[in-house]
């Protein structure tokens, strides 16, 4: 996607700007959307002089309304991004997610790209291939919060006309870190491509897609993304040696290895693996 004048002129808010993905994407997004406002609960470590940062706690509606006011589109990466105790997930992802969508509605924001996660469907078994129409099977409280975010996004799209793309992100890094990531990896450039589809595609209303590159071992049918014109350029298998090297450093995880969510599934697992998952 080349940067058009219209795209450049959009006022875009990026939440979660100090987090892992936010840090990776800030510069790339700045090249596309020159009016990029970035926000997080804490100031990013290396904040560029030309970056427009406003601190906001997503659990504080008044603060969220302030950052949302006057923007055309939001890339919502903010919140807790791994498994944590319920109170933390509840404040940042459930209350924070609601505040974000509700503030967007109140201020007439047109589009939201919601960073969902593979952990909304982590309890599917690895021998299955699933589309985005498969029912959610969260593998963690974190995964539940992402399923909640997708449902919230659907409500705001269907009832209030917000245009939303939910991206079930696999794992964003320069190279896949281990064998599981060979199936779910997405390059930063491919993620930017999906974000741009969410903020710019003319006929998008509400869609869930997988945030994955062109991975030969993928567990996901990403037809919904391809229909929107997504053309991933990253290929996990090009980094096989790197992934195998990373895998060799990991402890064995026989339960996690059964399911797409890996360690998020084996963490706190107290069930019978024969009867669990789908
Ligand atoms: C996620 O959703 C997390 O945010 C990230 O830290 C990774 O754990 C990733 O999933 C993954 O599944 O590898």
Coordinates of C-alpha atoms and ligand atoms in Angstrom, one line a residue, residues 81-82 117-119 142 170-171 180-181 184 264, ligand 1:
X81 CA -0.8 -7.9 26.8
X82 CA -0.1 -11.2 28.6
X117 CA -4.9 -11.9 20.0
X118 CA -4.5 -15.5 19.0
X119 CA -5.2 -16.2 22.7
X142 CA -6.2 -12.3 28.9
X170 CA -0.1 -14.0 16.4
X171 CA 3.3 -12.8 17.5
X180 CA 5.0 -22.4 17.8
X181 CA 5.7 -18.9 16.4
X184 CA 1.5 -17.6 14.1
X264 CA -0.9 -19.7 27.8
Ligands
LIG1 C1 0.1 -12.3 22.7 O1 -1.1 -12.0 22.6 C2 1.0 -11.5 23.6 O2 0.6 -10.2 23.6 C3 2.5 -11.7 23.2 O3 3.2 -11.2 24.2 C4 2.8 -13.1 22.8 O4 2.7 -13.9 24.0 C5 1.9 -13.6 21.8 O5 0.6 -13.5 22.1 C6 2.1 -15.1 21.5 O6 1.2 -15.9 21.5 O7 3.3 -15.5 21.1

